[in-house]
PDB file of C-alpha atoms in Angstrom:
ATOM      1  CA  UNK A1131      29.008 -48.673  27.321  1.00  0.00           C
ATOM      2  CA  UNK A1132      29.760 -46.122  24.518  1.00  0.00           C
ATOM      3  CA  UNK A1133      25.987 -47.200  24.024  1.00  0.00           C
ATOM      4  CA  UNK A1134      25.082 -46.582  26.947  1.00  0.00           C
ATOM      5  CA  UNK A1135      26.372 -42.879  27.332  1.00  0.00           C
ATOM      6  CA  UNK A1136      25.393 -42.270  23.974  1.00  0.00           C
ATOM      7  CA  UNK A1137      22.018 -41.085  25.272  1.00  0.00           C
ATOM      8  CA  UNK A1138      23.586 -38.475  28.209  1.00  0.00           C
ATOM      9  CA  UNK A1139      25.782 -36.676  25.686  1.00  0.00           C
ATOM     10  CA  UNK A1140      22.774 -36.208  23.486  1.00  0.00           C
ATOM     11  CA  UNK A1141      20.738 -34.381  26.480  1.00  0.00           C
ATOM     12  CA  UNK A1142      24.041 -33.041  27.884  1.00  0.00           C
ATOM     13  CA  UNK A1143      23.903 -31.592  24.530  1.00  0.00           C
ATOM     14  CA  UNK A1144      20.894 -29.966  24.162  1.00  0.00           C
ATOM     15  CA  UNK A1145      20.897 -28.504  27.558  1.00  0.00           C
ATOM     16  CA  UNK A1146      24.241 -26.771  25.714  1.00  0.00           C
ATOM     17  CA  UNK A1147      21.305 -24.936  23.082  1.00  0.00           C
ATOM     18  CA  UNK A1148      18.601 -24.716  25.882  1.00  0.00           C
ATOM     19  CA  UNK A1149      21.930 -22.113  27.072  1.00  0.00           C
ATOM     20  CA  UNK A1150      23.186 -20.028  24.404  1.00  0.00           C
ATOM     21  CA  UNK A1151      21.101 -16.982  23.536  1.00  0.00           C
ATOM     22  CA  UNK A1152      18.584 -16.947  20.645  1.00  0.00           C
ATOM     23  CA  UNK A1153      19.610 -15.666  17.676  1.00  0.00           C
ATOM     24  CA  UNK A1154      18.577 -11.416  17.338  1.00  0.00           C
ATOM     25  CA  UNK A1155      15.808 -12.434  14.667  1.00  0.00           C
ATOM     26  CA  UNK A1156      16.596  -9.093  12.108  1.00  0.00           C
ATOM     27  CA  UNK A1157      12.566  -7.221  11.736  1.00  0.00           C
ATOM     28  CA  UNK A1158      11.182  -7.809   8.434  1.00  0.00           C
ATOM     29  CA  UNK A1159       9.338  -3.855   8.107  1.00  0.00           C
ATOM     30  CA  UNK A1160       5.998  -3.653   6.083  1.00  0.00           C
ATOM     31  CA  UNK A1161       4.756  -0.241   4.476  1.00  0.00           C
ATOM     32  CA  UNK A1162       0.920   0.397   3.980  1.00  0.00           C
ATOM     33  CA  UNK A1163       0.305   2.963   1.947  1.00  0.00           C
ATOM     34  CA  UNK A1164      -3.232   4.619   1.998  1.00  0.00           C
ATOM     35  CA  UNK A1165      -5.736   6.785  -1.068  1.00  0.00           C
ATOM     36  CA  UNK A1166      -5.347  10.149  -0.290  1.00  0.00           C
ATOM     37  CA  UNK A1167      -6.510  11.704  -3.710  1.00  0.00           C
ATOM     38  CA  UNK A1168      -3.579  13.849  -5.013  1.00  0.00           C
ATOM     39  CA  UNK A1169      -2.426  14.327  -0.774  1.00  0.00           C
ATOM     40  CA  UNK A1170      -0.794  10.586  -1.807  1.00  0.00           C
ATOM     41  CA  UNK A1171       2.252  12.751  -3.172  1.00  0.00           C
ATOM     42  CA  UNK A1172       3.240  12.834   0.626  1.00  0.00           C
ATOM     43  CA  UNK A1173       4.241   9.106   0.783  1.00  0.00           C
ATOM     44  CA  UNK A1174       7.007   9.728  -1.317  1.00  0.00           C
ATOM     45  CA  UNK A1175       7.811  11.837   1.430  1.00  0.00           C
ATOM     46  CA  UNK A1176       7.920   8.688   3.439  1.00  0.00           C
ATOM     47  CA  UNK A1177       9.572   6.452   1.525  1.00  0.00           C
ATOM     48  CA  UNK A1178      12.511   9.696   2.062  1.00  0.00           C
ATOM     49  CA  UNK A1179      12.884   9.311   5.380  1.00  0.00           C
ATOM     50  CA  UNK A1180      13.523   5.259   4.833  1.00  0.00           C
ATOM     51  CA  UNK A1181      16.400   5.972   2.675  1.00  0.00           C
ATOM     52  CA  UNK A1182      17.978   8.711   4.085  1.00  0.00           C
ATOM     53  CA  UNK A1183      18.162   6.711   7.880  1.00  0.00           C
ATOM     54  CA  UNK A1184      18.635   2.791   5.467  1.00  0.00           C
ATOM     55  CA  UNK A1185      15.988   1.139   6.240  1.00  0.00           C
ATOM     56  CA  UNK A1186      15.374  -1.427   4.198  1.00  0.00           C
ATOM     57  CA  UNK A1187      11.396  -2.714   3.560  1.00  0.00           C
ATOM     58  CA  UNK A1188      10.822  -5.646   3.195  1.00  0.00           C
ATOM     59  CA  UNK A1189       7.604  -5.426   1.158  1.00  0.00           C
ATOM     60  CA  UNK A1190       4.635  -2.374   0.820  1.00  0.00           C
ATOM     61  CA  UNK A1191       1.659  -1.697   0.110  1.00  0.00           C
ATOM     62  CA  UNK A1192      -1.409   0.434  -1.357  1.00  0.00           C
ATOM     63  CA  UNK A1193      -4.793   1.634  -1.919  1.00  0.00           C
ATOM     64  CA  UNK A1194      -5.898   4.281  -3.917  1.00  0.00           C
ATOM     65  CA  UNK A1195      -3.102   7.123  -4.805  1.00  0.00           C
ATOM     66  CA  UNK A1196      -1.206   4.820  -2.226  1.00  0.00           C
ATOM     67  CA  UNK A1197      -1.431   2.221  -4.757  1.00  0.00           C
ATOM     68  CA  UNK A1198       0.304   4.161  -7.442  1.00  0.00           C
ATOM     69  CA  UNK A1199       3.556   4.945  -4.804  1.00  0.00           C
ATOM     70  CA  UNK A1200       3.500   1.684  -3.389  1.00  0.00           C
ATOM     71  CA  UNK A1201       4.284  -0.118  -7.430  1.00  0.00           C
ATOM     72  CA  UNK A1202       6.441   2.310  -8.383  1.00  0.00           C
ATOM     73  CA  UNK A1203       8.563   2.061  -5.843  1.00  0.00           C
ATOM     74  CA  UNK A1204       8.648  -1.248  -5.686  1.00  0.00           C
ATOM     75  CA  UNK A1205       9.583  -1.649  -9.265  1.00  0.00           C
ATOM     76  CA  UNK A1206      12.508   0.440  -8.208  1.00  0.00           C
ATOM     77  CA  UNK A1207      11.668   3.933  -8.997  1.00  0.00           C
ATOM     78  CA  UNK A1208      13.077   6.379  -6.228  1.00  0.00           C
ATOM     79  CA  UNK A1209      11.186   8.553  -3.993  1.00  0.00           C
ATOM     80  CA  UNK A1210      12.121  11.721  -6.360  1.00  0.00           C
ATOM     81  CA  UNK A1211      11.315  10.254  -9.403  1.00  0.00           C
ATOM     82  CA  UNK A1212       7.723   9.349  -7.831  1.00  0.00           C
ATOM     83  CA  UNK A1213       7.635  12.996  -6.225  1.00  0.00           C
ATOM     84  CA  UNK A1214       8.743  14.046  -9.680  1.00  0.00           C
ATOM     85  CA  UNK A1215       5.685  11.783 -12.090  1.00  0.00           C
ATOM     86  CA  UNK A1216       3.179  12.942  -9.206  1.00  0.00           C
ATOM     87  CA  UNK A1217       3.457  17.514  -9.681  1.00  0.00           C
ATOM     88  CA  UNK A1218       3.315  16.991 -13.176  1.00  0.00           C
ATOM     89  CA  UNK A1219       0.920  14.410 -13.307  1.00  0.00           C
ATOM     90  CA  UNK A1220      -2.833  15.966 -15.124  1.00  0.00           C
ATOM     91  CA  UNK A1221      -6.255  14.778 -14.607  1.00  0.00           C
ATOM     92  CA  UNK A1222      -6.423  14.192 -18.443  1.00  0.00           C
ATOM     93  CA  UNK A1223      -3.011  11.894 -18.509  1.00  0.00           C
ATOM     94  CA  UNK A1224      -5.090   9.343 -16.255  1.00  0.00           C
ATOM     95  CA  UNK A1225      -8.527   9.489 -17.882  1.00  0.00           C
ATOM     96  CA  UNK A1226     -10.824  11.358 -19.438  1.00  0.00           C
ATOM     97  CA  UNK A1227     -13.904  12.102 -19.605  1.00  0.00           C
ATOM     98  CA  UNK A1228     -16.731  10.198 -21.294  1.00  0.00           C
ATOM     99  CA  UNK A1229     -20.606   9.725 -21.254  1.00  0.00           C
ATOM    100  CA  UNK A1230     -21.339   6.258 -19.133  1.00  0.00           C
ATOM    101  CA  UNK A1231     -24.150   5.201 -16.782  1.00  0.00           C
ATOM    102  CA  UNK A1232     -20.818   3.976 -14.564  1.00  0.00           C
ATOM    103  CA  UNK A1233     -19.017   6.912 -13.848  1.00  0.00           C
ATOM    104  CA  UNK A1234     -18.108  10.002 -15.399  1.00  0.00           C
ATOM    105  CA  UNK A1235     -14.644   9.413 -16.491  1.00  0.00           C
ATOM    106  CA  UNK A1236     -12.319   5.721 -17.641  1.00  0.00           C
ATOM    107  CA  UNK A1237      -9.151   5.231 -16.438  1.00  0.00           C
ATOM    108  CA  UNK A1238      -7.732   3.708 -19.984  1.00  0.00           C
ATOM    109  CA  UNK A1239      -5.215   6.264 -20.036  1.00  0.00           C
ATOM    110  CA  UNK A1240      -4.121   5.486 -16.661  1.00  0.00           C
ATOM    111  CA  UNK A1241      -2.383   2.782 -18.454  1.00  0.00           C
ATOM    112  CA  UNK A1242       0.432   4.746 -20.036  1.00  0.00           C
ATOM    113  CA  UNK A1243       1.016   7.026 -17.470  1.00  0.00           C
ATOM    114  CA  UNK A1244       1.897   4.039 -15.241  1.00  0.00           C
ATOM    115  CA  UNK A1245       4.157   2.515 -17.807  1.00  0.00           C
ATOM    116  CA  UNK A1246       6.342   5.301 -17.769  1.00  0.00           C
ATOM    117  CA  UNK A1247       6.403   5.217 -14.420  1.00  0.00           C
ATOM    118  CA  UNK A1248       6.698   2.187 -13.669  1.00  0.00           C
ATOM    119  CA  UNK A1249       9.941  -0.363 -14.260  1.00  0.00           C
ATOM    120  CA  UNK A1250       8.702  -3.339 -13.289  1.00  0.00           C
ATOM    121  CA  UNK A1251       5.028  -3.935 -14.687  1.00  0.00           C
ATOM    122  CA  UNK A1252       4.441  -7.670 -13.199  1.00  0.00           C
ATOM    123  CA  UNK A1253       4.131  -8.051  -9.305  1.00  0.00           C
ATOM    124  CA  UNK A1254       6.702 -11.511  -9.859  1.00  0.00           C
ATOM    125  CA  UNK A1255       9.309  -9.020 -11.302  1.00  0.00           C
ATOM    126  CA  UNK A1256       9.278  -6.343  -8.715  1.00  0.00           C
ATOM    127  CA  UNK A1257      12.104  -5.925  -6.112  1.00  0.00           C
ATOM    128  CA  UNK A1258      10.236  -6.433  -3.290  1.00  0.00           C
ATOM    129  CA  UNK A1259       6.820  -7.866  -3.099  1.00  0.00           C
ATOM    130  CA  UNK A1260       3.684  -5.827  -4.026  1.00  0.00           C
ATOM    131  CA  UNK A1261       0.620  -5.809  -3.027  1.00  0.00           C
ATOM    132  CA  UNK A1262      -2.477  -3.927  -4.151  1.00  0.00           C
ATOM    133  CA  UNK A1263      -5.820  -3.987  -2.708  1.00  0.00           C
ATOM    134  CA  UNK A1264      -9.384  -2.941  -4.924  1.00  0.00           C
ATOM    135  CA  UNK A1265     -13.184  -3.345  -4.062  1.00  0.00           C
ATOM    136  CA  UNK A1266     -15.074  -5.893  -5.645  1.00  0.00           C
ATOM    137  CA  UNK A1267     -18.714  -3.538  -6.185  1.00  0.00           C
ATOM    138  CA  UNK A1268     -20.963  -5.829  -5.526  1.00  0.00           C
ATOM    139  CA  UNK A1269     -19.636  -7.882  -2.655  1.00  0.00           C
ATOM    140  CA  UNK A1270     -17.940  -4.628  -1.194  1.00  0.00           C
ATOM    141  CA  UNK A1271     -14.854  -7.269  -0.132  1.00  0.00           C
ATOM    142  CA  UNK A1272     -10.742  -6.204  -0.133  1.00  0.00           C
ATOM    143  CA  UNK A1273      -9.840  -7.870  -3.592  1.00  0.00           C
ATOM    144  CA  UNK A1274      -6.098  -8.568  -2.936  1.00  0.00           C
ATOM    145  CA  UNK A1275      -3.928  -8.383  -6.266  1.00  0.00           C
ATOM    146  CA  UNK A1276       0.043 -10.364  -4.994  1.00  0.00           C
ATOM    147  CA  UNK A1277       3.137 -12.089  -6.290  1.00  0.00           C
ATOM    148  CA  UNK A1278       2.091 -12.808 -10.599  1.00  0.00           C
ATOM    149  CA  UNK A1279       0.317 -10.773 -12.875  1.00  0.00           C
ATOM    150  CA  UNK A1280      -0.299  -7.707 -14.511  1.00  0.00           C
ATOM    151  CA  UNK A1281       0.278  -4.498 -11.811  1.00  0.00           C
ATOM    152  CA  UNK A1282      -1.471  -2.239 -14.027  1.00  0.00           C
ATOM    153  CA  UNK A1283      -5.702  -3.419 -14.106  1.00  0.00           C
ATOM    154  CA  UNK A1284      -5.686  -4.159 -10.387  1.00  0.00           C
ATOM    155  CA  UNK A1285      -3.696  -0.150  -9.462  1.00  0.00           C
ATOM    156  CA  UNK A1286      -5.861   1.039 -11.520  1.00  0.00           C
ATOM    157  CA  UNK A1287      -9.730  -0.481  -9.940  1.00  0.00           C
ATOM    158  CA  UNK A1288      -7.224   0.220  -6.800  1.00  0.00           C
ATOM    159  CA  UNK A1289      -7.832   4.326  -8.248  1.00  0.00           C
ATOM    160  CA  UNK A1290     -11.326   3.823  -9.605  1.00  0.00           C
ATOM    161  CA  UNK A1291     -13.463   6.316  -6.515  1.00  0.00           C
ATOM    162  CA  UNK A1292     -17.436   4.634  -7.935  1.00  0.00           C
ATOM    163  CA  UNK A1293     -19.161   7.053  -9.333  1.00  0.00           C
ATOM    164  CA  UNK A1294     -16.441   9.365 -10.219  1.00  0.00           C
ATOM    165  CA  UNK A1295     -14.637   7.066 -12.106  1.00  0.00           C
ATOM    166  CA  UNK A1296     -15.847   4.307 -13.786  1.00  0.00           C
ATOM    167  CA  UNK A1297     -15.595   0.360 -12.782  1.00  0.00           C
ATOM    168  CA  UNK A1298     -12.747  -2.086 -13.575  1.00  0.00           C
ATOM    169  CA  UNK A1299     -13.748  -5.504 -15.022  1.00  0.00           C
ATOM    170  CA  UNK A1300     -12.195  -7.836 -14.072  1.00  0.00           C
ATOM    171  CA  UNK A1301     -12.667 -11.711 -14.695  1.00  0.00           C
ATOM    172  CA  UNK A1302     -15.782 -11.040 -13.255  1.00  0.00           C
ATOM    173  CA  UNK A1303     -15.358  -8.985 -11.148  1.00  0.00           C
ATOM    174  CA  UNK A1304     -16.371  -4.800 -11.030  1.00  0.00           C
ATOM    175  CA  UNK A1305     -13.578  -3.968  -8.900  1.00  0.00           C
ATOM    176  CA  UNK A1306     -13.562  -0.328  -7.646  1.00  0.00           C
ATOM    177  CA  UNK A1307     -11.289   1.784  -5.310  1.00  0.00           C
ATOM    178  CA  UNK A1308      -9.603  -0.485  -2.844  1.00  0.00           C
ATOM    179  CA  UNK A1309      -9.980   2.447   0.039  1.00  0.00           C
ATOM    180  CA  UNK A1310     -13.582   1.734   0.077  1.00  0.00           C
ATOM    181  CA  UNK A1311     -13.211  -1.607   1.618  1.00  0.00           C
ATOM    182  CA  UNK A1312      -9.502  -1.244   3.162  1.00  0.00           C
ATOM    183  CA  UNK A1313      -8.381   2.417   4.569  1.00  0.00           C
ATOM    184  CA  UNK A1314      -4.994   1.083   5.410  1.00  0.00           C
ATOM    185  CA  UNK A1315      -3.509  -2.605   3.787  1.00  0.00           C
ATOM    186  CA  UNK A1316      -1.257  -3.505   6.785  1.00  0.00           C
ATOM    187  CA  UNK A1317      -3.437  -7.204   6.532  1.00  0.00           C
ATOM    188  CA  UNK A1318      -1.839  -7.427   3.463  1.00  0.00           C
ATOM    189  CA  UNK A1319       1.661  -6.421   4.236  1.00  0.00           C
ATOM    190  CA  UNK A1320       1.771  -8.912   7.356  1.00  0.00           C
ATOM    191  CA  UNK A1321       0.941 -11.287   4.692  1.00  0.00           C
ATOM    192  CA  UNK A1322       3.474 -10.748   2.250  1.00  0.00           C
ATOM    193  CA  UNK A1323       5.931 -11.942   5.415  1.00  0.00           C
ATOM    194  CA  UNK A1324       6.119  -8.324   7.100  1.00  0.00           C
ATOM    195  CA  UNK A1325       6.844  -8.630  11.319  1.00  0.00           C
ATOM    196  CA  UNK A1326       6.571  -4.951  11.540  1.00  0.00           C
ATOM    197  CA  UNK A1327       4.103  -2.574   9.652  1.00  0.00           C
ATOM    198  CA  UNK A1328       4.241   1.331   9.308  1.00  0.00           C
ATOM    199  CA  UNK A1329       0.423   2.285   8.585  1.00  0.00           C
ATOM    200  CA  UNK A1330       0.269   6.171   6.289  1.00  0.00           C
ATOM    201  CA  UNK A1331      -2.738   7.572   6.541  1.00  0.00           C
ATOM    202  CA  UNK A1332      -4.001  10.786   4.920  1.00  0.00           C
ATOM    203  CA  UNK A1333      -6.672  12.155   6.010  1.00  0.00           C
ATOM    204  CA  UNK A1334      -8.616  15.712   4.722  1.00  0.00           C
ATOM    205  CA  UNK A1335      -8.265  18.543   5.932  1.00  0.00           C
ATOM    206  CA  UNK A1336     -10.611  20.292   7.604  1.00  0.00           C
ATOM    207  CA  UNK A1337     -13.689  21.958   5.321  1.00  0.00           C
ATOM    208  CA  UNK A1338     -13.415  25.581   5.960  1.00  0.00           C
ATOM    209  CA  UNK A1339     -15.149  26.654   2.643  1.00  0.00           C
ATOM    210  CA  UNK A1340     -18.205  24.294   0.711  1.00  0.00           C
ATOM    211  CA  UNK A1341     -17.183  22.233  -2.506  1.00  0.00           C
ATOM    212  CA  UNK A1342     -16.710  24.345  -5.647  1.00  0.00           C
ATOM    213  CA  UNK A1343     -16.740  21.340  -7.812  1.00  0.00           C
ATOM    214  CA  UNK A1344     -17.290  17.448  -8.495  1.00  0.00           C
ATOM    215  CA  UNK A1345     -14.221  16.473  -7.924  1.00  0.00           C
ATOM    216  CA  UNK A1346     -14.245  17.849  -4.183  1.00  0.00           C
ATOM    217  CA  UNK A1347     -17.816  16.979  -3.961  1.00  0.00           C
ATOM    218  CA  UNK A1348     -16.848  13.122  -4.536  1.00  0.00           C
ATOM    219  CA  UNK A1349     -14.166  13.517  -2.500  1.00  0.00           C
ATOM    220  CA  UNK A1350     -15.924  15.348   1.126  1.00  0.00           C
ATOM    221  CA  UNK A1351     -19.127  12.924   0.453  1.00  0.00           C
ATOM    222  CA  UNK A1352     -16.632   9.547   1.728  1.00  0.00           C
ATOM    223  CA  UNK A1353     -14.189  11.227   4.280  1.00  0.00           C
ATOM    224  CA  UNK A1354     -17.431  12.192   7.109  1.00  0.00           C
ATOM    225  CA  UNK A1355     -17.521   7.639   7.423  1.00  0.00           C
ATOM    226  CA  UNK A1356     -13.434   8.257   7.469  1.00  0.00           C
ATOM    227  CA  UNK A1357     -12.281  10.386  10.043  1.00  0.00           C
ATOM    228  CA  UNK A1358     -14.343   8.909  13.463  1.00  0.00           C
ATOM    229  CA  UNK A1359     -11.694   5.526  12.652  1.00  0.00           C
ATOM    230  CA  UNK A1360      -8.366   7.456  11.427  1.00  0.00           C
ATOM    231  CA  UNK A1361      -6.766   7.573  15.019  1.00  0.00           C
ATOM    232  CA  UNK A1362      -8.415   4.741  16.781  1.00  0.00           C
ATOM    233  CA  UNK A1363      -5.997   1.379  15.962  1.00  0.00           C
ATOM    234  CA  UNK A1364      -8.053  -0.006  13.830  1.00  0.00           C
ATOM    235  CA  UNK A1365      -5.588  -0.895  11.646  1.00  0.00           C
ATOM    236  CA  UNK A1366      -2.973  -3.641  12.882  1.00  0.00           C
ATOM    237  CA  UNK A1367       0.314  -1.505  11.896  1.00  0.00           C
ATOM    238  CA  UNK A1368       3.120  -1.658  14.324  1.00  0.00           C
ATOM    239  CA  UNK A1369       3.628   2.363  13.879  1.00  0.00           C
ATOM    240  CA  UNK A1370       1.459   5.634  11.972  1.00  0.00           C
ATOM    241  CA  UNK A1371       3.379   7.353  10.124  1.00  0.00           C
ATOM    242  CA  UNK A1372       2.432  10.944  12.312  1.00  0.00           C
ATOM    243  CA  UNK A1373       5.106   8.830  15.453  1.00  0.00           C
ATOM    244  CA  UNK A1374       7.739   7.629  12.781  1.00  0.00           C
ATOM    245  CA  UNK A1375      10.188  10.197  13.701  1.00  0.00           C
ATOM    246  CA  UNK A1376      10.001   9.233  17.420  1.00  0.00           C
ATOM    247  CA  UNK A1377       9.913   5.533  16.571  1.00  0.00           C
ATOM    248  CA  UNK A1378      13.249   6.302  14.419  1.00  0.00           C
ATOM    249  CA  UNK A1379      15.247   8.212  17.008  1.00  0.00           C
ATOM    250  CA  UNK A1380      14.246   5.129  19.403  1.00  0.00           C
TER     251      UNK A1380
END
């Protein structure tokens, strides 16, 4: 008799489970930071907003200047530390002029700068998951670095704007600026486990006067290819930086 009742008890238990309200899923927020040369210091302001509202980040990703800020924050540096380091940085701190067929400047000096800014120097030691994207110069493909290994070389590669900086060799690849292949690394944030991604883009201001030096010429040469795509939702981010204040008020 007991054996006959067992199936009915099991069915009743399953019915009770179905009637229970589903558990509330805590969102895992990822922050994806784009490039922007010196404008990258603005990323620290976004991090300040998160800390002010007590919003934890599940992971952080970056390309170009965004990769420096992302790595610094993931390693344990605070927004104020990042702002202070970025404000005092000079081009001689991260690069040196070099006569080379592959670029005007080498980025070997960036290693010392990053070692002073970052609290940790390997992906596996970061306090939150970190992703950095560079670009394969030969194929144009995005090359993602994450999970384990040295952080400094991927950042150097992701910041090596082609023509200005010499490419960085990693294995059999020649790597250049990550923004050449991925403007906002939101997909990488999702791969690191984020359920919601906030994308931060730092477009250049309108060119009101002709470029005055080689840095401005190189920077402006890429902007026409990026600007038409900045606000059309190409990146799979749930919220953009321009919407951040409204999103936080909800």
